[in-house]
Amino acid sequence: MFCLPKTPLAGQESSGFIHRLGMEARPQYVFPTNPFLQGENERWKPIQISFAAHLKYSFKFRPNTCADRIYGGAYQGIGVSLTTFGDKKQLGDPFSFYVFQGARIVRFSPRASLNYEWNFGLSAGWKPYDNYYNSYNGAVGSRMNAYINAGVYINWAFSRYFDLIVGGDFTHFSNGNTKFPNAGINTAGAKIGLVYNFNRTEEDLSKSLYQPVTTRFPRHISYDVVLFGSWRRKGVWVGEKQIASPNAYPVAGFNFAPMYNLGYKFRVGASLDGVYDGSANVYREDVIVEYGSSSSKREFLKPGIQHQLALGLSGRAEYVMPYFTIGVGMGANVLSRGDMRGFYQILALKIAVTRSSFLHIGYNLQNFQTPNYLMLGLGFRFHNKYPKVRH
């Protein structure tokens, strides 16, 4: 046993979780990151404001339990939202389905705290770019896009059942470079909402004289192996401009990462990263055709496979929470050719499936600015000595 459990008080619920239902309103400012949003659109007006309504279910570890002490009152769940940008014809009114998790940053009192929260999921219902019917839209190229959100807020439990939340957040929509165009949309603004706690008790809102005892974390090295794949689009430089290839290219790779587990919430380590990128070093060739046809046509040619393989080394750091782990990485390809040379950055979400396996959803960026590819796959953890935490 790694944590001495709390004995329920008389009349207190014995369930390890508090179940919650929340509603939020999020008015947002739209960053003018591309000409379409700046006003080069069908209405010749900038798109500056969005509004989203959210409905969320979550479950939370009870206060004064082992899990609450270790993970800072962590909660997690699923949510749905509807977003409008005030231009349904050109952008649509997308809806999102997502998972989310949050926890306490600072506790001011048993009833008030500063929390963080992230959301990750898919959004659908977009009106994407179309060469004939929606040619101004250089921001969104697909009907479905990734939805990523993070923010901080004040949580005030003003009654046994209700919490008020007030804060701010940042949102990003994009398709992960799986289809052109992929300028994406970024917003930031406020969030305000109410959360109903179905089975919270008055004792959960009072300062407890009992503090659960946790044993020292068994520091150790574990080994993560990830296999991933995806597809991507590519723009090819011709002179001083890029020309979009009409093809979708496969991506496949692996990560092998020895990770030193510092404590319940942090891991650091290094990773050996291998990848096959079917779009790497693709080039364009002008083919002259016979008189009477068009003077030339664009062909996008692939080099040999040796020009599309790379092996890199990266440093890794992970923030570990129940069910979810968020990881970042920075590295460089040490064996590569052409446009695969250089530095790369990785942001990844690992979703626990079993104690020793997880789903992997990540994204690779090149030189801090160039979108690379999605990393969708399955991972396995070996020599895992992470203790089970009671809740």
C-alpha positions as YAML, in Angstrom:
chain: A
units: angstrom
residues:
- id: 1
  name: MET
  ca: [0.00, 0.00, 0.00]
- id: 2
  name: PHE
  ca: [1.48, 3.34, -1.06]
- id: 3
  name: CYS
  ca: [-1.06, 5.64, 0.55]
- id: 4
  name: LEU
  ca: [-3.10, 5.28, 3.70]
- id: 5
  name: PRO
  ca: [-6.78, 5.73, 2.73]
- id: 6
  name: LYS
  ca: [-9.08, 8.19, 4.40]
- id: 7
  name: THR
  ca: [-11.83, 6.78, 6.60]
- id: 8
  name: PRO
  ca: [-15.21, 8.26, 5.56]
- id: 9
  name: LEU
  ca: [-16.90, 10.45, 8.12]
- id: 10
  name: ALA
  ca: [-20.37, 9.65, 9.38]
- id: 11
  name: GLY
  ca: [-22.89, 10.35, 6.63]
- id: 12
  name: GLN
  ca: [-20.17, 10.94, 4.02]
- id: 13
  name: GLU
  ca: [-20.28, 9.30, 0.61]
- id: 14
  name: SER
  ca: [-17.82, 6.43, 0.26]
- id: 15
  name: SER
  ca: [-17.43, 6.79, -3.52]
- id: 16
  name: GLY
  ca: [-13.91, 7.78, -4.56]
- id: 17
  name: PHE
  ca: [-15.20, 10.26, -7.15]
- id: 18
  name: ILE
  ca: [-17.39, 13.35, -7.27]
- id: 19
  name: HIS
  ca: [-19.44, 13.36, -10.48]
- id: 20
  name: ARG
  ca: [-19.99, 16.75, -12.13]
- id: 21
  name: LEU
  ca: [-21.88, 18.40, -14.98]
- id: 22
  name: GLY
  ca: [-20.76, 21.80, -16.24]
- id: 23
  name: MET
  ca: [-21.81, 24.49, -18.70]
- id: 24
  name: GLU
  ca: [-19.52, 27.22, -20.03]
- id: 25
  name: ALA
  ca: [-19.65, 30.27, -22.28]
- id: 26
  name: ARG
  ca: [-16.44, 31.34, -24.02]
- id: 27
  name: PRO
  ca: [-16.35, 34.66, -25.93]
- id: 28
  name: GLN
  ca: [-13.10, 34.79, -27.89]
- id: 29
  name: TYR
  ca: [-10.91, 37.11, -29.96]
- id: 30
  name: VAL
  ca: [-9.77, 35.63, -33.29]
- id: 31
  name: PHE
  ca: [-6.12, 36.32, -34.07]
- id: 32
  name: PRO
  ca: [-5.68, 37.72, -37.63]
- id: 33
  name: THR
  ca: [-3.03, 35.18, -38.61]
- id: 34
  name: ASN
  ca: [-3.87, 34.95, -42.33]
- id: 35
  name: PRO
  ca: [-5.37, 37.18, -45.07]
- id: 36
  name: PHE
  ca: [-8.76, 35.46, -44.94]
- id: 37
  name: LEU
  ca: [-9.25, 36.38, -41.28]
- id: 38
  name: GLN
  ca: [-7.81, 39.85, -41.85]
- id: 39
  name: GLY
  ca: [-10.59, 40.69, -44.30]
- id: 40
  name: GLU
  ca: [-9.67, 39.18, -47.67]
- id: 41
  name: ASN
  ca: [-12.88, 37.20, -47.84]
- id: 42
  name: GLU
  ca: [-16.27, 37.25, -49.51]
- id: 43
  name: ARG
  ca: [-17.62, 39.97, -47.20]
- id: 44
  name: TRP
  ca: [-14.37, 42.00, -47.14]
- id: 45
  name: LYS
  ca: [-14.65, 42.23, -43.36]
- id: 46
  name: PRO
  ca: [-12.20, 40.91, -40.78]
- id: 47
  name: ILE
  ca: [-13.30, 37.93, -38.69]
- id: 48
  name: GLN
  ca: [-12.39, 38.99, -35.16]
- id: 49
  name: ILE
  ca: [-14.86, 37.43, -32.72]
- id: 50
  name: SER
  ca: [-16.04, 33.90, -31.94]
- id: 51
  name: PHE
  ca: [-18.34, 32.46, -29.29]
- id: 52
  name: ALA
  ca: [-18.52, 28.91, -27.97]
- id: 53
  name: ALA
  ca: [-20.98, 27.12, -25.67]
- id: 54
  name: HIS
  ca: [-19.78, 23.98, -23.85]
- id: 55
  name: LEU
  ca: [-21.47, 21.09, -22.01]
- id: 56
  name: LYS
  ca: [-19.12, 18.88, -19.96]
- id: 57
  name: TYR
  ca: [-19.23, 15.79, -17.76]
- id: 58
  name: SER
  ca: [-16.33, 15.03, -15.42]
- id: 59
  name: PHE
  ca: [-15.40, 13.01, -12.35]
- id: 60
  name: LYS
  ca: [-13.09, 14.34, -9.67]
- id: 61
  name: PHE
  ca: [-11.06, 12.79, -6.87]
- id: 62
  name: ARG
  ca: [-12.52, 13.58, -3.46]
- id: 63
  name: PRO
  ca: [-10.71, 16.13, -1.28]
- id: 64
  name: ASN
  ca: [-8.32, 14.86, 1.40]
- id: 65
  name: THR
  ca: [-7.70, 11.55, -0.37]
- id: 66
  name: CYS
  ca: [-4.39, 10.18, -1.58]
- id: 67
  name: ALA
  ca: [-5.15, 10.98, -5.22]
- id: 68
  name: ASP
  ca: [-6.29, 14.50, -4.32]
- id: 69
  name: ARG
  ca: [-3.07, 15.19, -2.45]
- id: 70
  name: ILE
  ca: [-0.79, 13.78, -5.15]
- id: 71
  name: TYR
  ca: [-2.56, 15.17, -8.23]
- id: 72
  name: GLY
  ca: [-3.99, 18.43, -6.87]
- id: 73
  name: GLY
  ca: [-7.71, 17.69, -7.07]
- id: 74
  name: ALA
  ca: [-7.50, 16.34, -10.62]
- id: 75
  name: TYR
  ca: [-10.67, 15.89, -12.64]
- id: 76
  name: GLN
  ca: [-11.24, 14.52, -16.15]
- id: 77
  name: GLY
  ca: [-14.10, 13.92, -18.51]
- id: 78
  name: ILE
  ca: [-15.69, 14.49, -21.91]
- id: 79
  name: GLY
  ca: [-17.25, 17.58, -23.43]
- id: 80
  name: VAL
  ca: [-19.12, 18.90, -26.47]
- id: 81
  name: SER
  ca: [-19.20, 22.44, -27.78]
- id: 82
  name: LEU
  ca: [-20.68, 24.59, -30.55]
- id: 83
  name: THR
  ca: [-18.64, 27.50, -31.93]
- id: 84
  name: THR
  ca: [-19.69, 30.35, -34.19]
- id: 85
  name: PHE
  ca: [-17.49, 32.90, -35.95]
- id: 86
  name: GLY
  ca: [-20.38, 35.00, -37.26]
- id: 87
  name: ASP
  ca: [-19.81, 33.75, -40.82]
- id: 88
  name: LYS
  ca: [-21.56, 30.42, -41.33]
- id: 89
  name: LYS
  ca: [-21.31, 30.58, -45.12]
- id: 90
  name: GLN
  ca: [-17.51, 30.76, -45.26]
- id: 91
  name: LEU
  ca: [-16.47, 28.99, -42.02]
- id: 92
  name: GLY
  ca: [-19.52, 27.12, -40.76]
- id: 93
  name: ASP
  ca: [-20.55, 26.72, -37.12]
- id: 94
  name: PRO
  ca: [-18.32, 23.82, -36.03]
- id: 95
  name: PHE
  ca: [-19.09, 21.52, -33.12]
- id: 96
  name: SER
  ca: [-16.39, 19.74, -31.11]
- id: 97
  name: PHE
  ca: [-16.19, 16.53, -29.11]
- id: 98
  name: TYR
  ca: [-13.24, 16.30, -26.73]
- id: 99
  name: VAL
  ca: [-11.63, 14.87, -23.63]
- id: 100
  name: PHE
  ca: [-10.35, 17.21, -20.94]
- id: 101
  name: GLN
  ca: [-8.46, 17.28, -17.68]
- id: 102
  name: GLY
  ca: [-7.73, 19.89, -15.07]
- id: 103
  name: ALA
  ca: [-6.23, 20.26, -11.61]
- id: 104
  name: ARG
  ca: [-5.41, 22.75, -8.91]
- id: 105
  name: ILE
  ca: [-2.47, 25.16, -9.23]
- id: 106
  name: VAL
  ca: [-2.98, 27.06, -5.96]
- id: 107
  name: ARG
  ca: [-5.54, 26.51, -3.20]
- id: 108
  name: PHE
  ca: [-6.72, 29.70, -1.52]
- id: 109
  name: SER
  ca: [-9.19, 27.96, 0.82]
- id: 110
  name: PRO
  ca: [-11.22, 24.73, 0.87]
- id: 111
  name: ARG
  ca: [-13.74, 26.51, -1.39]
- id: 112
  name: ALA
  ca: [-11.53, 28.55, -3.74]
- id: 113
  name: SER
  ca: [-8.57, 27.71, -5.97]
- id: 114
  name: LEU
  ca: [-6.71, 28.64, -9.14]
- id: 115
  name: ASN
  ca: [-6.93, 25.75, -11.61]
- id: 116
  name: TYR
  ca: [-5.71, 24.84, -15.08]
- id: 117
  name: GLU
  ca: [-7.52, 22.82, -17.74]
- id: 118
  name: TRP
  ca: [-6.75, 21.45, -21.21]
- id: 119
  name: ASN
  ca: [-9.13, 20.14, -23.89]
- id: 120
  name: PHE
  ca: [-8.26, 17.94, -26.87]
- id: 121
  name: GLY
  ca: [-10.56, 16.51, -29.51]
- id: 122
  name: LEU
  ca: [-12.08, 16.77, -32.98]
- id: 123
  name: SER
  ca: [-14.23, 19.50, -34.48]
- id: 124
  name: ALA
  ca: [-16.58, 18.98, -37.43]
- id: 125
  name: GLY
  ca: [-19.06, 21.02, -39.45]
- id: 126
  name: TRP
  ca: [-16.52, 23.38, -41.00]
- id: 127
  name: LYS
  ca: [-16.95, 24.97, -44.42]
- id: 128
  name: PRO
  ca: [-13.52, 24.30, -45.93]
- id: 129
  name: TYR
  ca: [-11.69, 25.88, -48.83]
- id: 130
  name: ASP
  ca: [-13.16, 25.11, -52.24]
- id: 131
  name: ASN
  ca: [-11.63, 26.43, -55.45]
- id: 132
  name: TYR
  ca: [-15.08, 27.27, -56.85]
- id: 133
  name: TYR
  ca: [-17.45, 27.85, -53.92]
- id: 134
  name: ASN
  ca: [-15.23, 29.02, -51.03]
- id: 135
  name: SER
  ca: [-12.01, 30.20, -52.64]
- id: 136
  name: TYR
  ca: [-11.20, 32.94, -50.11]
- id: 137
  name: ASN
  ca: [-10.95, 30.54, -47.18]
- id: 138
  name: GLY
  ca: [-7.22, 30.02, -46.73]
- id: 139
  name: ALA
  ca: [-7.61, 29.18, -43.03]
- id: 140
  name: VAL
  ca: [-9.48, 25.86, -43.12]
- id: 141
  name: GLY
  ca: [-8.90, 23.10, -45.66]
- id: 142
  name: SER
  ca: [-10.95, 20.21, -44.23]
- id: 143
  name: ARG
  ca: [-14.39, 19.53, -42.80]
- id: 144
  name: MET
  ca: [-12.89, 17.98, -39.66]
- id: 145
  name: ASN
  ca: [-10.08, 19.58, -37.65]
- id: 146
  name: ALA
  ca: [-8.24, 19.04, -34.40]
- id: 147
  name: TYR
  ca: [-9.44, 21.09, -31.43]
- id: 148
  name: ILE
  ca: [-6.85, 22.07, -28.79]
- id: 149
  name: ASN
  ca: [-7.56, 24.33, -25.82]
- id: 150
  name: ALA
  ca: [-5.78, 25.30, -22.60]
- id: 151
  name: GLY
  ca: [-6.51, 27.86, -19.91]
- id: 152
  name: VAL
  ca: [-6.54, 28.88, -16.26]
- id: 153
  name: TYR
  ca: [-9.46, 29.93, -14.09]
- id: 154
  name: ILE
  ca: [-10.67, 30.66, -10.57]
- id: 155
  name: ASN
  ca: [-12.95, 27.97, -9.11]
- id: 156
  name: TRP
  ca: [-15.27, 29.01, -6.26]
- id: 157
  name: ALA
  ca: [-17.50, 26.44, -4.57]
- id: 158
  name: PHE
  ca: [-20.26, 28.76, -3.38]
- id: 159
  name: SER
  ca: [-22.58, 25.94, -2.24]
- id: 160
  name: ARG
  ca: [-22.56, 22.21, -1.61]
- id: 161
  name: TYR
  ca: [-23.62, 21.52, -5.18]
- id: 162
  name: PHE
  ca: [-22.45, 24.45, -7.33]
- id: 163
  name: ASP
  ca: [-19.09, 25.88, -8.44]
- id: 164
  name: LEU
  ca: [-18.56, 29.15, -10.30]
- id: 165
  name: ILE
  ca: [-15.63, 29.29, -12.72]
- id: 166
  name: VAL
  ca: [-14.15, 32.46, -14.25]
- id: 167
  name: GLY
  ca: [-10.94, 32.59, -16.27]
- id: 168
  name: GLY
  ca: [-9.31, 32.74, -19.68]
- id: 169
  name: ASP
  ca: [-8.10, 30.31, -22.34]
- id: 170
  name: PHE
  ca: [-6.47, 29.81, -25.74]
- id: 171
  name: THR
  ca: [-7.85, 27.66, -28.59]
- id: 172
  name: HIS
  ca: [-6.28, 26.26, -31.76]
- id: 173
  name: PHE
  ca: [-8.07, 24.62, -34.70]
- id: 174
  name: SER
  ca: [-6.13, 22.90, -37.52]
- id: 175
  name: ASN
  ca: [-6.02, 19.67, -39.52]
- id: 176
  name: GLY
  ca: [-2.44, 18.74, -38.66]
- id: 177
  name: ASN
  ca: [-1.13, 19.30, -42.19]
- id: 178
  name: THR
  ca: [-3.28, 16.47, -43.56]
- id: 179
  name: LYS
  ca: [-4.92, 18.73, -46.15]
- id: 180
  name: PHE
  ca: [-4.26, 22.13, -47.74]
- id: 181
  name: PRO
  ca: [-4.78, 24.89, -46.84]
- id: 182
  name: ASN
  ca: [-3.85, 24.55, -43.18]
- id: 183
  name: ALA
  ca: [-3.31, 28.06, -41.86]
- id: 184
  name: GLY
  ca: [-5.58, 27.20, -38.91]
- id: 185
  name: ILE
  ca: [-7.49, 29.44, -36.52]
- id: 186
  name: ASN
  ca: [-6.28, 30.67, -33.12]
- id: 187
  name: THR
  ca: [-8.48, 32.36, -30.52]
- id: 188
  name: ALA
  ca: [-8.11, 33.64, -26.96]
- id: 189
  name: GLY
  ca: [-10.58, 35.06, -24.50]
- id: 190
  name: ALA
  ca: [-12.68, 34.51, -21.40]
- id: 191
  name: LYS
  ca: [-14.54, 31.55, -19.97]
- id: 192
  name: ILE
  ca: [-17.33, 31.64, -17.43]
- id: 193
  name: GLY
  ca: [-19.44, 28.74, -16.25]
- id: 194
  name: LEU
  ca: [-21.28, 26.76, -13.61]
- id: 195
  name: VAL
  ca: [-20.52, 23.22, -12.43]
- id: 196
  name: TYR
  ca: [-23.06, 21.02, -10.64]
- id: 197
  name: ASN
  ca: [-21.55, 18.42, -8.26]
- id: 198
  name: PHE
  ca: [-23.96, 15.51, -7.93]
- id: 199
  name: ASN
  ca: [-22.61, 13.75, -4.85]
- id: 200
  name: ARG
  ca: [-20.44, 16.31, -3.08]
- id: 201
  name: THR
  ca: [-20.88, 16.59, 0.69]
- id: 202
  name: GLU
  ca: [-20.41, 19.47, 3.12]
- id: 203
  name: GLU
  ca: [-17.42, 17.59, 4.57]
- id: 204
  name: ASP
  ca: [-15.75, 17.80, 1.14]
- id: 205
  name: LEU
  ca: [-15.81, 21.61, 1.45]
- id: 206
  name: SER
  ca: [-14.40, 21.79, 4.97]
- id: 207
  name: LYS
  ca: [-10.78, 21.78, 6.06]
- id: 208
  name: SER
  ca: [-9.95, 18.28, 7.23]
- id: 209
  name: LEU
  ca: [-7.76, 17.57, 10.25]
- id: 210
  name: TYR
  ca: [-6.76, 14.34, 8.54]
- id: 211
  name: GLN
  ca: [-4.00, 14.36, 5.90]
- id: 212
  name: PRO
  ca: [-3.48, 11.13, 3.95]
- id: 213
  name: VAL
  ca: [0.05, 9.77, 4.20]
- id: 214
  name: THR
  ca: [1.92, 8.95, 1.00]
- id: 215
  name: THR
  ca: [5.09, 6.92, 0.86]
- id: 216
  name: ARG
  ca: [8.19, 8.00, -1.01]
- id: 217
  name: PHE
  ca: [7.92, 7.48, -4.77]
- id: 218
  name: PRO
  ca: [10.11, 4.60, -6.04]
- id: 219
  name: ARG
  ca: [12.29, 6.39, -8.57]
- id: 220
  name: HIS
  ca: [13.12, 4.19, -11.54]
- id: 221
  name: ILE
  ca: [13.77, 4.04, -15.28]
- id: 222
  name: SER
  ca: [10.95, 2.87, -17.54]
- id: 223
  name: TYR
  ca: [11.07, 2.35, -21.30]
- id: 224
  name: ASP
  ca: [8.44, 3.62, -23.74]
- id: 225
  name: VAL
  ca: [8.16, 2.18, -27.26]
- id: 226
  name: VAL
  ca: [5.79, 3.99, -29.64]
- id: 227
  name: LEU
  ca: [4.79, 2.97, -33.17]
- id: 228
  name: PHE
  ca: [2.97, 5.65, -35.14]
- id: 229
  name: GLY
  ca: [1.69, 6.54, -38.59]
- id: 230
  name: SER
  ca: [-0.30, 9.22, -40.41]
- id: 231
  name: TRP
  ca: [-0.48, 11.05, -43.71]
- id: 232
  name: ARG
  ca: [0.46, 14.57, -44.72]
- id: 233
  name: ARG
  ca: [0.46, 17.17, -47.49]
- id: 234
  name: LYS
  ca: [3.52, 18.98, -48.77]
- id: 235
  name: GLY
  ca: [4.34, 22.32, -50.34]
- id: 236
  name: VAL
  ca: [7.32, 22.27, -52.70]
- id: 237
  name: TRP
  ca: [9.53, 25.34, -53.07]
- id: 238
  name: VAL
  ca: [9.86, 26.54, -56.66]
- id: 239
  name: GLY
  ca: [11.90, 29.71, -56.80]
- id: 240
  name: GLU
  ca: [10.61, 32.02, -54.08]
- id: 241
  name: LYS
  ca: [7.18, 30.44, -53.60]
- id: 242
  name: GLN
  ca: [5.66, 27.14, -52.57]
- id: 243
  name: ILE
  ca: [3.45, 25.02, -54.81]
- id: 244
  name: ALA
  ca: [1.11, 22.56, -53.11]
- id: 245
  name: SER
  ca: [1.49, 18.97, -54.20]
- id: 246
  name: PRO
  ca: [-1.90, 17.35, -54.96]
- id: 247
  name: ASN
  ca: [-0.79, 14.11, -53.32]
- id: 248
  name: ALA
  ca: [-1.15, 12.81, -49.77]
- id: 249
  name: TYR
  ca: [2.00, 11.12, -48.49]
- id: 250
  name: PRO
  ca: [2.31, 8.37, -45.85]
- id: 251
  name: VAL
  ca: [4.30, 8.77, -42.64]
- id: 252
  name: ALA
  ca: [5.42, 5.97, -40.31]
- id: 253
  name: GLY
  ca: [7.86, 5.87, -37.44]
- id: 254
  name: PHE
  ca: [8.90, 4.77, -33.97]
- id: 255
  name: ASN
  ca: [10.18, 6.23, -30.69]
- id: 256
  name: PHE
  ca: [12.24, 4.37, -28.11]
- id: 257
  name: ALA
  ca: [12.48, 6.44, -24.92]
- id: 258
  name: PRO
  ca: [14.19, 5.47, -21.65]
- id: 259
  name: MET
  ca: [12.50, 7.74, -19.08]
- id: 260
  name: TYR
  ca: [13.63, 8.48, -15.52]
- id: 261
  name: ASN
  ca: [10.58, 8.68, -13.25]
- id: 262
  name: LEU
  ca: [11.34, 11.53, -10.82]
- id: 263
  name: GLY
  ca: [8.07, 11.34, -8.90]
- id: 264
  name: TYR
  ca: [4.36, 10.81, -9.26]
- id: 265
  name: LYS
  ca: [3.98, 13.64, -11.81]
- id: 266
  name: PHE
  ca: [7.23, 14.00, -13.77]
- id: 267
  name: ARG
  ca: [9.43, 11.96, -16.11]
- id: 268
  name: VAL
  ca: [12.51, 13.05, -18.08]
- id: 269
  name: GLY
  ca: [14.63, 11.17, -20.56]
- id: 270
  name: ALA
  ca: [15.83, 10.80, -24.12]
- id: 271
  name: SER
  ca: [14.38, 9.19, -27.22]
- id: 272
  name: LEU
  ca: [15.64, 7.51, -30.36]
- id: 273
  name: ASP
  ca: [13.27, 8.64, -33.12]
- id: 274
  name: GLY
  ca: [13.00, 6.98, -36.52]
- id: 275
  name: VAL
  ca: [10.67, 8.09, -39.30]
- id: 276
  name: TYR
  ca: [9.77, 7.39, -42.91]
- id: 277
  name: ASP
  ca: [8.23, 10.52, -44.47]
- id: 278
  name: GLY
  ca: [6.84, 9.90, -47.95]
- id: 279
  name: SER
  ca: [6.84, 13.64, -48.66]
- id: 280
  name: ALA
  ca: [10.51, 14.23, -47.81]
- id: 281
  name: ASN
  ca: [12.59, 15.74, -50.60]
- id: 282
  name: VAL
  ca: [9.72, 15.58, -53.09]
- id: 283
  name: TYR
  ca: [10.52, 17.87, -56.00]
- id: 284
  name: ARG
  ca: [8.79, 19.33, -59.02]
- id: 285
  name: GLU
  ca: [9.78, 18.78, -62.61]
- id: 286
  name: ASP
  ca: [8.44, 20.62, -65.65]
- id: 287
  name: VAL
  ca: [7.71, 18.14, -68.44]
- id: 288
  name: ILE
  ca: [7.50, 19.64, -71.92]
- id: 289
  name: VAL
  ca: [4.73, 18.14, -74.03]
- id: 290
  name: GLU
  ca: [3.90, 18.24, -77.72]
- id: 291
  name: TYR
  ca: [2.77, 21.35, -79.54]
- id: 292
  name: GLY
  ca: [-0.98, 21.83, -79.32]
- id: 293
  name: SER
  ca: [-1.16, 20.69, -75.71]
- id: 294
  name: SER
  ca: [-0.52, 22.89, -72.68]
- id: 295
  name: SER
  ca: [3.09, 24.04, -72.75]
- id: 296
  name: SER
  ca: [4.04, 22.19, -69.60]
- id: 297
  name: LYS
  ca: [2.57, 20.39, -66.66]
- id: 298
  name: ARG
  ca: [3.70, 20.06, -63.09]
- id: 299
  name: GLU
  ca: [4.85, 16.69, -61.87]
- id: 300
  name: PHE
  ca: [5.86, 16.00, -58.28]
- id: 301
  name: LEU
  ca: [8.52, 13.33, -58.14]
- id: 302
  name: LYS
  ca: [9.69, 11.22, -55.20]
- id: 303
  name: PRO
  ca: [13.36, 10.43, -54.61]
- id: 304
  name: GLY
  ca: [14.70, 7.08, -53.48]
- id: 305
  name: ILE
  ca: [13.68, 5.77, -50.07]
- id: 306
  name: GLN
  ca: [17.11, 6.58, -48.64]
- id: 307
  name: HIS
  ca: [16.16, 10.26, -49.01]
- id: 308
  name: GLN
  ca: [12.94, 9.76, -47.01]
- id: 309
  name: LEU
  ca: [14.28, 8.03, -43.90]
- id: 310
  name: ALA
  ca: [15.66, 9.80, -40.84]
- id: 311
  name: LEU
  ca: [16.97, 8.87, -37.41]
- id: 312
  name: GLY
  ca: [17.05, 11.44, -34.64]
- id: 313
  name: LEU
  ca: [17.76, 11.94, -30.95]
- id: 314
  name: SER
  ca: [15.57, 14.07, -28.69]
- id: 315
  name: GLY
  ca: [15.29, 15.09, -25.08]
- id: 316
  name: ARG
  ca: [11.90, 14.37, -23.49]
- id: 317
  name: ALA
  ca: [9.91, 15.61, -20.51]
- id: 318
  name: GLU
  ca: [6.48, 14.38, -19.40]
- id: 319
  name: TYR
  ca: [3.80, 15.62, -17.03]
- id: 320
  name: VAL
  ca: [2.05, 12.55, -15.61]
- id: 321
  name: MET
  ca: [-1.55, 12.58, -14.40]
- id: 322
  name: PRO
  ca: [-4.25, 9.94, -13.97]
- id: 323
  name: TYR
  ca: [-5.29, 8.52, -17.37]
- id: 324
  name: PHE
  ca: [-3.34, 11.16, -19.37]
- id: 325
  name: THR
  ca: [0.31, 12.11, -19.84]
- id: 326
  name: ILE
  ca: [1.45, 15.24, -21.70]
- id: 327
  name: GLY
  ca: [4.92, 15.11, -23.23]
- id: 328
  name: VAL
  ca: [7.24, 17.52, -25.02]
- id: 329
  name: GLY
  ca: [10.42, 16.82, -26.92]
- id: 330
  name: MET
  ca: [13.21, 18.68, -28.71]
- id: 331
  name: GLY
  ca: [15.74, 16.98, -30.93]
- id: 332
  name: ALA
  ca: [17.66, 16.81, -34.19]
- id: 333
  name: ASN
  ca: [17.96, 14.28, -36.99]
- id: 334
  name: VAL
  ca: [21.48, 12.84, -36.95]
- id: 335
  name: LEU
  ca: [21.01, 10.58, -39.98]
- id: 336
  name: SER
  ca: [19.01, 12.34, -42.70]
- id: 337
  name: ARG
  ca: [19.19, 13.96, -46.11]
- id: 338
  name: GLY
  ca: [17.87, 17.09, -47.77]
- id: 339
  name: ASP
  ca: [14.88, 18.77, -46.15]
- id: 340
  name: MET
  ca: [14.80, 16.21, -43.32]
- id: 341
  name: ARG
  ca: [17.90, 17.79, -41.80]
- id: 342
  name: GLY
  ca: [17.47, 20.13, -38.88]
- id: 343
  name: PHE
  ca: [15.80, 20.36, -35.51]
- id: 344
  name: TYR
  ca: [12.35, 19.07, -34.60]
- id: 345
  name: GLN
  ca: [9.92, 19.53, -31.73]
- id: 346
  name: ILE
  ca: [7.23, 17.15, -30.48]
- id: 347
  name: LEU
  ca: [4.05, 17.65, -28.45]
- id: 348
  name: ALA
  ca: [2.25, 14.45, -27.48]
- id: 349
  name: LEU
  ca: [-0.71, 13.21, -25.47]
- id: 350
  name: LYS
  ca: [-0.60, 9.65, -24.11]
- id: 351
  name: ILE
  ca: [-3.93, 8.12, -23.09]
- id: 352
  name: ALA
  ca: [-3.67, 5.10, -20.81]
- id: 353
  name: VAL
  ca: [-5.30, 1.89, -22.09]
- id: 354
  name: THR
  ca: [-3.80, -0.56, -19.61]
- id: 355
  name: ARG
  ca: [-1.06, -0.23, -17.02]
- id: 356
  name: SER
  ca: [1.56, -0.96, -19.69]
- id: 357
  name: SER
  ca: [0.00, 0.40, -22.91]
- id: 358
  name: PHE
  ca: [-1.34, 3.71, -24.19]
- id: 359
  name: LEU
  ca: [-2.68, 5.53, -27.21]
- id: 360
  name: HIS
  ca: [-0.29, 8.12, -28.63]
- id: 361
  name: ILE
  ca: [-1.48, 11.35, -30.31]
- id: 362
  name: GLY
  ca: [1.34, 13.70, -31.20]
- id: 363
  name: TYR
  ca: [2.54, 16.36, -33.60]
- id: 364
  name: ASN
  ca: [5.98, 17.02, -35.03]
- id: 365
  name: LEU
  ca: [7.16, 20.55, -35.86]
- id: 366
  name: GLN
  ca: [10.35, 21.39, -37.74]
- id: 367
  name: ASN
  ca: [12.67, 24.23, -36.66]
- id: 368
  name: PHE
  ca: [9.99, 25.68, -34.33]
- id: 369
  name: GLN
  ca: [7.85, 26.90, -37.25]
- id: 370
  name: THR
  ca: [7.23, 24.44, -40.10]
- id: 371
  name: PRO
  ca: [4.31, 22.00, -39.63]
- id: 372
  name: ASN
  ca: [5.50, 18.45, -40.17]
- id: 373
  name: TYR
  ca: [3.18, 15.52, -39.43]
- id: 374
  name: LEU
  ca: [0.78, 13.88, -37.01]
- id: 375
  name: MET
  ca: [1.96, 10.96, -34.88]
- id: 376
  name: LEU
  ca: [-1.01, 8.63, -34.31]
- id: 377
  name: GLY
  ca: [-0.12, 5.32, -32.76]
- id: 378
  name: LEU
  ca: [0.13, 2.86, -29.92]
- id: 379
  name: GLY
  ca: [2.74, 2.72, -27.17]
- id: 380
  name: PHE
  ca: [4.01, 0.19, -24.66]
- id: 381
  name: ARG
  ca: [5.78, 0.85, -21.34]
- id: 382
  name: PHE
  ca: [8.30, -1.63, -19.94]
- id: 383
  name: HIS
  ca: [9.81, -1.88, -16.44]
- id: 384
  name: ASN
  ca: [6.95, 0.23, -15.10]
- id: 385
  name: LYS
  ca: [7.20, 0.53, -11.29]
- id: 386
  name: TYR
  ca: [4.73, 3.39, -10.95]
- id: 387
  name: PRO
  ca: [2.71, 2.69, -7.77]
- id: 388
  name: LYS
  ca: [-1.05, 2.33, -7.70]
- id: 389
  name: VAL
  ca: [-2.68, 5.32, -6.03]
- id: 390
  name: ARG
  ca: [-5.81, 4.89, -3.89]
- id: 391
  name: HIS
  ca: [-8.69, 7.32, -4.35]
...
